Amino acid sequence: MIDLVLAFDLILMTTLISLAWLLLASRDLFRAVVLFIAFGLLLALAWTRLGAVDVALAEAAIGAGITGTLLLVGLGKLGSAERCRRTPRPTTFLQRLTPAVLIGIIIPSVTIILLLELRQLQIVSSGQQGLVLSLLDISGTDHPVTAVLLNFRAWDTLLEKGVLLLALVSIWSLDQARPLFHQEAPSPVLKGLSQLYLPILVIVSGALLWQGGYAPGGAFQAGALLSAGILLAILGGRSLLPAWYGMPLRLLAGCGLLIFILIAAATLLAGNLPLQYPQELAGALILLIEIVATVSIAVILAAAVAGGHPAEISATEQQQPPSSEGTS
Amino acid sequence: MTGLYLALALILLLTICVGMVRVLRGPTATDRMLAAQLFGTTAVAILLLLGQATENTAIWDVALIFALLTAIAAATFVRRRDIDKTTETEDQNDRH
């Protein structure tokens, strides 16, 4: 049985490394995008094999829901000439090797090095686990990962929300968002798909959010799932009401960071350290942060796919996340 | 039973490796995209088997997310049919 597990892990790792090489070396950008989608799938498998189901959930939601769409939309914005990279002049000795040599020598050796490293990881992997588990009672949640992310190391999560918001600000500073798809009406199949899927995605996203309290799940996974729902609504031909372009959209995108800062300020005023929750309120505060962060993450990710700042209020042909999904 | 689940997961992983040929060879963009879609379905099956083998039901949630979301990249692809057309013509030019 151990042999089977080892064979599975070995093949998974070899395929991952070969895929990474192939997608970086691919001259056809569409092929690179499809390889990246496959890479995301296998990476989620690898995370589950490593026992990090939380990370696998996030990778699945981001990799399958967002990056594929994001890259395909980005690819559509390039001209057909830019879609094929020209063969670069070889600059390192690696690029002079033929694919057969690479696959035959380098990929197995990288795999073996990684395997040896992983073996060592297992020996010293106890880390802070005992400490976290012993403090779980006072954290306000029953899942160690959520306890670390939203209580013990909440400061990191606050900064992570800041990074997401900064990424969106950078995207908005580059260009104005243009309609993602042709003006022609989407096919009835797509409309039906989005009508069928949207409620399911919203429900599963809510379930993942709630599940974060006692099992793998949480705001980021739920937010990514919700933003996939928003993307699906855009694919189905819906768009954000122009009245939402201004303050409401910015508030929705910023509310995740905002609620964190407000709670940090409140705990500071109450005489504690920033984000040091009172023990009896910890569960409620974590849930509040998670709910607001889910909406905020969903809006930020979907707006990132739109690829630019929203048009002025007067413009009407803008395609943006629909308001109803962003707030539900 | 655990051994059987793992063996089946291993076989499914091998089918993904074989299917990678279609992504690499193409020839059309649709071939590549559909192969990736098939990987999504296979990954769902592998995750279900792994969840059963390790008795870690949280893995099933990952499978659920994949089952829900793999359709979205394909839907985007369908709405951007122009990518497919240009890639096809480029491929034909390559062959001449």
XYZ file of C-alpha atoms in Angstrom:
424
model
C 0.000 0.000 0.000
C 2.867 2.333 0.847
C 4.291 1.535 -2.583
C 1.049 2.696 -4.209
C 1.130 5.954 -2.263
C 4.761 6.477 -3.172
C 4.072 5.732 -6.857
C 1.131 8.186 -6.835
C 3.230 10.936 -5.234
C 6.170 10.301 -7.564
C 4.051 10.467 -10.713
C 2.208 13.532 -9.419
C 5.448 15.327 -8.664
C 7.109 14.402 -11.961
C 4.045 15.555 -13.893
C 3.903 18.840 -11.949
C 7.540 19.648 -12.631
C 7.285 18.685 -16.317
C 4.120 20.778 -16.641
C 5.792 23.777 -15.031
C 8.665 23.508 -17.494
C 6.431 22.936 -20.520
C 4.136 25.864 -19.769
C 7.032 28.236 -19.212
C 8.716 27.062 -22.420
C 5.551 27.023 -24.523
C 5.634 29.415 -27.485
C 1.902 29.214 -28.103
C 0.366 31.287 -25.302
C -3.021 29.559 -25.507
C -1.303 26.234 -24.954
C 0.514 27.767 -21.987
C -2.843 28.879 -20.531
C -4.361 25.401 -20.854
C -1.225 23.870 -19.335
C -1.531 26.333 -16.460
C -5.127 25.239 -15.838
C -3.940 21.613 -15.730
C -1.074 22.654 -13.463
C -3.558 24.209 -11.028
C -5.569 20.978 -10.944
C -2.548 18.837 -10.153
C -1.249 21.383 -7.640
C -4.526 21.074 -5.708
C -4.025 17.288 -5.740
C -0.489 17.791 -4.408
C -1.753 20.015 -1.567
C -4.258 17.373 -0.513
C -1.471 14.782 -0.572
C 0.555 17.061 1.705
C -2.417 17.181 4.084
C -3.046 20.912 3.514
C -6.712 20.697 2.563
C -7.252 24.415 3.296
C -4.635 25.355 0.714
C -6.040 22.778 -1.725
C -9.489 24.366 -1.386
C -8.090 27.828 -2.102
C -6.025 26.508 -5.027
C -9.062 24.728 -6.461
C -11.282 27.791 -6.178
C -8.661 30.207 -7.516
C -7.085 27.875 -10.080
C -10.256 26.432 -11.563
C -12.525 29.449 -11.159
C -10.496 32.602 -11.596
C -7.064 32.183 -13.175
C -8.316 30.236 -16.190
C -10.876 32.933 -16.968
C -8.438 35.746 -16.136
C -5.759 34.375 -18.467
C -8.212 33.618 -21.293
C -9.607 37.155 -21.065
C -6.085 38.563 -21.004
C -5.157 36.435 -24.005
C -8.168 37.784 -25.886
C -6.854 41.326 -25.388
C -3.589 40.480 -27.145
C -3.347 40.610 -30.901
C -2.849 37.328 -32.756
C 0.770 38.286 -33.476
C 1.551 38.666 -29.771
C -0.068 35.346 -28.943
C 2.946 33.401 -30.137
C 6.194 34.161 -28.430
C 9.161 34.340 -30.725
C 11.894 31.830 -30.064
C 14.301 33.584 -27.758
C 18.021 33.335 -28.239
C 19.316 30.789 -25.734
C 20.857 32.688 -22.854
C 21.501 29.914 -20.360
C 22.907 26.484 -21.000
C 19.546 24.980 -19.955
C 17.894 26.423 -23.058
C 20.438 24.755 -25.342
C 19.464 21.291 -24.144
C 16.955 19.312 -26.165
C 13.586 18.465 -24.592
C 14.552 14.787 -24.429
C 17.621 15.548 -22.323
C 15.604 17.830 -20.090
C 12.826 15.349 -19.487
C 15.277 12.482 -19.122
C 17.762 14.025 -16.702
C 16.669 17.261 -15.115
C 13.058 16.518 -14.247
C 13.791 13.195 -12.484
C 16.697 14.732 -10.604
C 14.579 17.693 -9.446
C 11.909 15.200 -8.388
C 14.418 13.172 -6.382
C 15.800 16.284 -4.679
C 12.270 17.385 -3.765
C 11.447 13.900 -2.469
C 14.546 13.860 -0.247
C 13.635 17.314 1.062
C 10.064 16.191 1.754
C 11.324 13.179 3.680
C 13.253 15.561 5.933
C 10.198 17.794 6.327
C 8.211 14.910 7.782
C 10.790 14.398 10.521
C 10.693 17.956 11.845
C 7.149 18.915 10.893
C 5.568 19.209 14.353
C 6.250 22.965 14.478
C 3.750 25.074 16.401
C 0.938 22.539 16.060
C 0.888 21.605 19.771
C 0.863 25.245 20.855
C -2.011 26.117 18.493
C -4.056 23.090 19.563
C -3.561 23.880 23.249
C -4.801 27.452 22.704
C -7.719 26.444 20.461
C -10.207 26.735 23.340
C -9.714 30.481 23.734
C -9.501 31.261 19.983
C -13.243 31.419 19.303
C -13.096 28.776 16.555
C -12.653 24.999 16.381
C -10.409 24.823 13.296
C -6.698 25.386 13.951
C -6.045 27.030 10.565
C -8.855 29.556 11.077
C -7.639 30.182 14.632
C -4.163 31.026 13.335
C -5.350 33.109 10.376
C -7.994 35.169 12.162
C -6.896 35.243 15.777
C -3.290 34.370 16.559
C -1.876 35.861 13.367
C -4.775 38.114 12.381
C -2.319 40.908 11.609
C -0.977 38.892 8.641
C -4.490 38.377 7.317
C -5.180 42.109 7.637
C -2.111 42.839 5.544
C -3.195 40.175 3.032
C -6.460 42.043 2.530
C -4.371 45.169 2.017
C -2.283 43.419 -0.644
C -5.432 42.320 -2.510
C -6.803 45.851 -2.427
C -3.467 47.285 -3.594
C -3.459 44.827 -6.502
C -6.904 46.068 -7.532
C -5.801 49.711 -7.200
C -2.814 48.977 -9.460
C -5.067 47.331 -12.040
C -7.460 50.270 -11.913
C -4.647 52.761 -12.341
C -3.578 51.152 -15.631
C -6.627 51.357 -17.819
C -10.366 51.679 -18.024
C -12.240 48.376 -18.093
C -13.619 47.431 -21.476
C -16.437 44.986 -22.107
C -14.971 41.508 -21.715
C -16.978 39.904 -24.469
C -18.525 40.780 -27.770
C -21.725 42.723 -27.616
C -23.676 39.885 -29.197
C -26.088 38.183 -26.803
C -24.734 35.095 -25.047
C -26.105 31.768 -26.172
C -29.153 30.390 -24.335
C -26.962 27.556 -23.037
C -24.674 30.011 -21.256
C -27.636 31.924 -19.862
C -29.157 28.696 -18.595
C -25.827 27.591 -17.139
C -25.401 30.833 -15.228
C -28.998 30.713 -13.950
C -28.536 27.133 -12.793
C -25.080 27.591 -11.291
C -25.359 30.966 -9.573
C -27.605 29.845 -6.682
C -25.502 26.698 -6.200
C -22.269 28.700 -6.119
C -23.718 31.196 -3.622
C -24.954 28.382 -1.354
C -21.690 26.402 -1.503
C -19.735 29.590 -0.897
C -21.819 30.297 2.212
C -21.357 26.698 3.355
C -17.564 26.940 2.931
C -17.547 30.210 4.879
C -19.502 28.688 7.774
C -17.455 25.490 7.641
C -14.292 27.537 8.261
C -15.285 27.547 11.934
C -14.639 23.840 12.425
C -13.147 22.341 9.208
C -11.095 23.431 6.163
C -12.795 26.407 4.552
C -13.077 30.107 5.239
C -13.300 33.579 3.763
C -10.752 33.264 0.979
C -12.139 30.019 -0.427
C -15.719 31.286 -0.112
C -14.790 34.610 -1.699
C -13.072 32.926 -4.626
C -16.115 30.732 -5.191
C -18.424 33.743 -5.031
C -16.277 35.656 -7.523
C -16.495 32.659 -9.860
C -20.259 33.093 -9.553
C -19.936 36.771 -10.483
C -17.795 35.827 -13.502
C -20.422 33.316 -14.543
C -23.079 36.018 -14.329
C -20.935 38.261 -16.551
C -20.529 35.362 -19.005
C -24.295 34.978 -18.974
C -24.613 38.555 -20.205
C -25.377 40.410 -16.970
C -23.565 43.535 -15.911
C -23.302 45.877 -12.962
C -25.750 48.747 -12.818
C -23.915 51.991 -13.637
C -25.178 53.469 -10.356
C -22.879 51.021 -8.559
C -19.672 52.080 -10.364
C -18.703 54.791 -7.908
C -18.715 54.588 -4.156
C -20.653 51.310 -3.692
C -18.152 49.253 -5.734
C -15.182 50.858 -3.961
C -16.796 50.318 -0.573
C -17.495 46.654 -1.349
C -13.892 46.150 -2.488
C -12.466 47.950 0.530
C -14.780 46.691 3.264
C -12.642 43.623 4.035
C -9.640 45.752 4.989
C -11.871 48.381 6.586
C -13.585 46.015 9.022
C -10.198 44.620 10.063
C -8.841 48.115 10.763
C -12.010 49.113 12.645
C -11.771 46.033 14.864
C -8.045 46.625 15.409
C -8.828 50.217 16.444
C -11.675 49.090 18.704
C -9.510 46.515 20.496
C -6.791 49.149 20.888
C -9.275 51.598 22.429
C -10.517 48.861 24.761
C -7.030 48.661 26.199
C -5.855 45.473 24.469
C -3.263 44.978 21.768
C -4.569 45.596 18.221
C -6.695 42.599 17.110
C -6.457 41.003 20.557
C -10.130 40.063 20.830
C -11.918 39.754 24.166
C -12.281 36.003 24.677
C -16.077 35.875 24.840
C -16.442 37.985 21.669
C -13.728 36.208 19.642
C -16.093 33.826 17.806
C -18.522 36.583 16.799
C -15.747 38.948 15.680
C -14.097 36.234 13.583
C -17.417 35.431 11.915
C -18.057 39.131 11.217
C -14.608 39.584 9.667
C -15.017 36.406 7.603
C -18.418 37.393 6.193
C -17.336 40.909 5.220
C -14.003 39.645 3.861
C -15.785 37.053 1.682
C -17.830 39.738 -0.074
C -14.808 41.991 -0.407
C -12.560 39.225 -1.816
C -15.261 38.191 -4.308
C -15.648 41.763 -5.574
C -11.883 42.365 -5.772
C -11.210 39.137 -7.705
C -14.078 39.710 -10.139
C -13.069 43.341 -10.661
C -9.513 42.198 -11.340
C -10.781 40.045 -14.214
C -12.626 43.087 -15.614
C -9.120 44.518 -16.021
C -9.460 48.245 -15.346
C -11.223 50.953 -13.396
C -14.969 51.316 -13.957
C -16.111 53.907 -16.434
C -17.546 57.257 -15.331
C -21.190 57.145 -14.280
C -22.308 58.406 -17.703
C -20.928 55.410 -19.604
C -23.400 52.571 -19.914
C -21.770 49.719 -21.824
C -19.520 48.769 -18.914
C -19.269 45.110 -17.915
C -18.728 44.708 -14.210
C -19.765 42.307 -11.477
C -23.516 42.450 -10.971
C -24.524 44.083 -7.759
C -26.966 41.427 -6.634
C -24.276 38.721 -6.550
C -21.695 40.956 -4.934
C -23.892 41.633 -1.929
C -25.793 38.412 -1.533
C -10.243 -1.569 0.139
C -7.823 1.301 0.709
C -5.356 -0.347 -1.627
C -8.009 -0.596 -4.345
C -8.941 3.102 -3.988
C -5.297 4.120 -4.219
C -4.699 1.874 -7.227
C -7.703 3.396 -9.002
C -6.498 6.914 -8.168
C -3.102 5.999 -9.574
C -4.661 4.751 -12.828
C -6.688 7.950 -13.139
C -3.557 10.036 -12.572
C -1.868 8.067 -15.367
C -4.780 8.854 -17.696
C -4.178 12.566 -16.976
C -0.526 12.112 -17.955
C -1.555 10.422 -21.205
C -4.197 13.084 -21.861
C -1.492 15.737 -21.606
C -0.433 14.654 -25.108
C -3.652 16.191 -26.479
C -2.937 19.487 -24.715
C 0.593 19.544 -26.083
C -0.187 18.385 -29.641
C -3.487 20.193 -30.143
C -3.951 20.735 -33.080
C -6.844 23.145 -32.459
C -7.462 25.256 -29.365
C -10.688 23.336 -28.769
C -8.769 20.046 -28.464
C -6.526 21.550 -25.824
C -9.404 23.115 -23.888
C -11.497 19.944 -23.899
C -8.538 17.896 -22.682
C -8.202 20.318 -19.746
C -11.923 19.911 -19.048
C -11.488 16.151 -18.970
C -8.640 16.586 -16.463
C -11.094 18.480 -14.260
C -13.487 15.539 -14.232
C -10.630 13.092 -13.588
C -9.332 15.245 -10.734
C -12.795 15.111 -9.120
C -12.706 11.311 -9.293
C -9.149 11.159 -7.911
C -10.059 13.466 -5.012
C -13.141 11.383 -4.162
C -11.010 8.220 -4.145
C -8.269 9.847 -2.067
C -10.871 11.115 0.393
C -12.254 7.600 0.715
C -8.797 6.018 1.021
C -7.526 8.424 3.697
C -10.954 8.812 5.347
C -10.445 12.557 5.271
C -13.816 13.863 4.113
C -12.505 17.440 3.798
C -10.922 16.309 0.516
C -14.431 15.840 -0.874
C -14.970 19.601 -0.539
C -12.049 20.155 -2.912
C -13.727 17.726 -5.324
C -17.002 19.661 -4.975
C -15.287 22.942 -5.852
C -13.644 21.383 -8.911
C -16.939 19.872 -10.030
C -18.575 23.296 -9.772
C -15.862 25.438 -11.265
C -14.194 23.587 -14.135
C -17.112 24.570 -16.368
C -16.300 28.277 -15.973
C -13.019 28.280 -17.902
C -14.789 26.392 -20.712
C -17.656 28.917 -20.685
C -15.143 31.772 -21.000
C -13.469 29.911 -23.841
C -16.792 29.533 -25.683
C -17.490 33.242 -25.354
C -14.072 33.996 -26.768
C -14.343 31.923 -29.911
C -12.032 34.351 -31.716
C -9.066 32.770 -29.885
C -9.913 29.418 -31.401
C -10.258 30.807 -34.929
C -6.921 32.599 -34.936
C -5.098 29.633 -33.441
C -6.586 27.324 -36.035
C -5.534 29.514 -38.954
C -2.060 29.857 -37.459
C -1.839 26.099 -37.170
C -2.834 25.705 -40.788
C -0.199 28.244 -41.800
C 2.350 26.246 -39.837
C 1.512 23.092 -41.719
C 1.895 24.674 -45.191
